[in-house]
Amino acid sequence: MARRKVATAKPKKIAKRMVKKSIVGGVTNRPAQMKADPKVTAPSNGEWRELPPPSTKPWGEDGKALDGVRILDFTHVQAGPTCTQLLAYMGADCIKIERPGAGDITRGQLRDVKGADSLYFTMLNGNKRSITIDSKHPKGKEILERLIKHCDVLVENFGPGTLERMGLTWEYIHKTNPRMIVASVKGFGPGPYEDCKVYENIAQCAGGAASTTGFRDGPPLVTGAQIGDSGTGLHLAFGIVTALYQRMRTGRGQRILCAMQDGVLNLARVKLRDQQRLGHGPLTEYGQHGEGIPFGVAVPRAGNDSGGGQPGWILKCKGWETDPDAYTYFITQAPIWGAICDLIGKSEWKTDPDYATPPARLPRLRHIFNTIEEWTKTKTKFEVMDICNQHDIPVGPILSMKEIAEEPSLRTTGTVVEVDHPTRGKYLTVGNPVKMSDSITEVRRSPLLGEHTEEILTEVLGYSAEEYAAIKSSGAITPSEKKETEAA
Ligand code: CAO
């Protein structure tokens, strides 16, 4: 793929902007007043403390962003694990609690290698440690209490009421460890649906994404991107990091709730924007306006129309007859309209009043894109990318998952990472999509079920060897015989 031009700001300008920002933000940055001891402690008087002196270690060699943060990870399936995996990528010590003998249900779902953890599990639980605890066993409850005292954040995405049924109410957790942040994903926030269990596609439907996705003459569509699960996990991670920041000032934890419906709506906010615009007239940038089809009472599905004021569409490229992904996205951004006309052999459109201005083009978009497509059909999607980028025309090849998996630049940046696993061998996972200059992510494989049980009980929670042996024989960390007999 051709490299895109990247706008670069002059270093001096950036430095000036950063100074201004830190003053606006109220962060004192005066070296003369720096404390010698860089340890971070919560301020006792509620006033903000000074920052430690800037590290002199090389970039990326002074630990990770969330070093020292310990997570009690009570998550399962996708929404919760996405969140905790991101926190683990950032350096948090993520301790995943799993049911003895079973574990996260996704370990066995969509299995592709017999007897090995599925990709569903391994790609969502990297960089974590796994401990098995029966949360309903008396000894298990005791271990959980100790974990609550030793952790900073509890993350869970059980069905409504499940955590409380385990005895882990907010009141109990807060009393046990007032500094603990309790972060939850639920399907819906407080209201008529708060007790409902929710999976990805339900959230996409309830959050407004499905009704605005697809083609006008077809049914609502869900998207392949997991905006309900992974999107909400991402929102939750943001909430956790900001709560950790607030805790440095207040010294106390708090509850965080991310409802999947809310997370999806946040990602679909431009459609709520359009809903309100609809009250003031037709949505002129939607293809249906140009086709003379009146709007109804709600935002319609817009097919492949581009979201903003830069009309775009998906166009066929060379090979489309046999390759389902031989397409490109093509945007007719106004400033480069002349370049598009020249490229596709329609230079006369530059001065033709029917085509020369964006408003004149709106009713003719279908014809315009059909004409551009006659040109893109003569090139591969990568040729279109190369040629158009020389003219600053925004286009994007439709990349298949196969192409993404094989794309060398994504391997170089650590966005696609190959890791080795003791039972399933090598597999690809998505690395940290957030790149930080001083917190470098090293992606590690997901843990086997209960792989770190002994290490966490003895090294983190301080149980002696005798106590560990007693816990082991109590049945709190091993599958019960009854369950094993049932399974057999
Ligand atoms: N020891 C003993 N029991 C355990 C356990 C452990 N370590 N871990 C979990 N359990 C038990 C729970 O106590 C609960 O049992 P009860 O129902 O008897 O209280 C049960 O396992 C799990 O309950 P659940 O409701 O969370 O799971 P489910 O499979 O019935 O539902 C889901 C799954 C995802 C629909 C539901 O958890 C949910 O709605 N979560 C919130 C929304 C969400 O995150 N959805 C995203 C799903 S995809 O990422």
CSV table of C-alpha atoms and ligand atoms in Angstrom, one decimal, residues 74 76-81 97-100 105 120 133-136 157-162 165-166 185-187 196-200 229 260, ligand 1:
chain,number,residue,atom,x,y,z
A,74,PHE,CA,-14.2,-10.9,37.1
A,76,HIS,CA,-16.2,-13.1,30.8
A,77,VAL,CA,-17.2,-13.4,27.1
A,78,GLN,CA,-16.1,-10.2,25.3
A,79,ALA,CA,-17.2,-6.8,26.7
A,80,GLY,CA,-15.4,-7.1,30.0
A,81,PRO,CA,-12.3,-9.0,28.8
A,97,ILE,CA,-11.0,-15.1,38.4
A,98,GLU,CA,-12.5,-18.2,36.7
A,99,ARG,CA,-14.8,-20.9,37.8
A,100,PRO,CA,-12.8,-24.1,38.7
A,105,ILE,CA,-17.2,-19.9,28.8
A,120,TYR,CA,-12.3,-16.3,21.1
A,133,ILE,CA,-11.9,-19.7,42.6
A,134,ASP,CA,-15.4,-21.0,43.3
A,135,SER,CA,-17.0,-17.8,44.4
A,136,LYS,CA,-19.9,-19.6,46.1
A,157,ASN,CA,-19.7,-8.0,33.3
A,158,PHE,CA,-22.0,-10.5,34.8
A,159,GLY,CA,-25.7,-10.5,34.2
A,160,PRO,CA,-27.7,-8.0,36.3
A,161,GLY,CA,-27.7,-9.0,40.0
A,162,THR,CA,-25.1,-11.8,39.7
A,165,ARG,CA,-25.9,-12.9,44.6
A,166,MET,CA,-22.2,-13.8,45.2
A,185,VAL,CA,-20.7,-3.5,32.0
A,186,LYS,CA,-24.4,-4.1,31.8
A,187,GLY,CA,-26.7,-4.3,28.8
A,196,CYS,CA,-32.1,-7.9,30.9
A,197,LYS,CA,-29.1,-9.9,29.7
A,198,VAL,CA,-27.6,-8.5,26.6
A,199,TYR,CA,-25.2,-9.7,23.9
A,200,GLU,CA,-23.4,-7.7,21.1
A,229,ASP,CA,-19.0,-5.5,23.3
A,260,MET,CA,-23.9,-1.3,26.2
B,1,CAO,N1,-17.6,-19.4,40.8
B,1,CAO,C1,-18.9,-19.8,41.0
B,1,CAO,N2,-19.8,-19.3,40.2
B,1,CAO,C2,-19.5,-18.4,39.2
B,1,CAO,C3,-18.2,-18.0,39.0
B,1,CAO,C4,-17.2,-18.5,39.9
B,1,CAO,N3,-15.9,-18.2,39.8
B,1,CAO,N4,-18.1,-17.1,38.0
B,1,CAO,C5,-19.4,-17.0,37.6
B,1,CAO,N5,-20.2,-17.8,38.3
B,1,CAO,C6,-21.7,-17.9,38.2
B,1,CAO,C7,-22.4,-16.7,38.6
B,1,CAO,O1,-22.5,-16.6,40.0
B,1,CAO,C8,-23.7,-16.8,37.9
B,1,CAO,O2,-24.5,-17.8,38.6
B,1,CAO,P1,-26.0,-17.4,39.2
B,1,CAO,O3,-26.8,-17.1,38.0
B,1,CAO,O4,-26.4,-18.7,39.9
B,1,CAO,O5,-25.9,-16.2,40.1
B,1,CAO,C9,-23.3,-17.5,36.6
B,1,CAO,O6,-22.0,-18.1,36.8
B,1,CAO,C10,-23.0,-16.5,35.5
B,1,CAO,O7,-24.1,-15.6,35.3
B,1,CAO,P2,-24.2,-14.6,34.1
B,1,CAO,O8,-25.6,-14.1,34.2
B,1,CAO,O9,-23.2,-13.5,34.2
B,1,CAO,O10,-23.9,-15.5,32.8
B,1,CAO,P3,-24.8,-15.9,31.7
B,1,CAO,O11,-24.0,-16.9,30.9
B,1,CAO,O12,-26.1,-16.4,32.2
B,1,CAO,O13,-25.1,-14.6,30.8
B,1,CAO,C11,-24.4,-12.6,29.7
B,1,CAO,C12,-24.1,-14.1,30.0
B,1,CAO,C13,-23.2,-12.1,28.9
B,1,CAO,C14,-25.7,-12.5,28.9
B,1,CAO,C15,-24.6,-11.8,31.0
B,1,CAO,O14,-23.4,-12.0,31.8
B,1,CAO,C16,-24.8,-10.3,30.8
B,1,CAO,O15,-25.9,-9.9,30.4
B,1,CAO,N6,-23.8,-9.5,31.1
B,1,CAO,C17,-23.8,-8.1,31.1
B,1,CAO,C18,-23.8,-7.6,29.7
B,1,CAO,C19,-22.6,-8.1,28.9
B,1,CAO,O16,-21.5,-7.9,29.3
B,1,CAO,N7,-22.9,-8.6,27.7
B,1,CAO,C20,-21.7,-8.9,26.8
B,1,CAO,C21,-21.7,-10.3,26.5
B,1,CAO,S1,-20.5,-10.6,25.3
B,1,CAO,O17,-19.3,-9.8,25.8
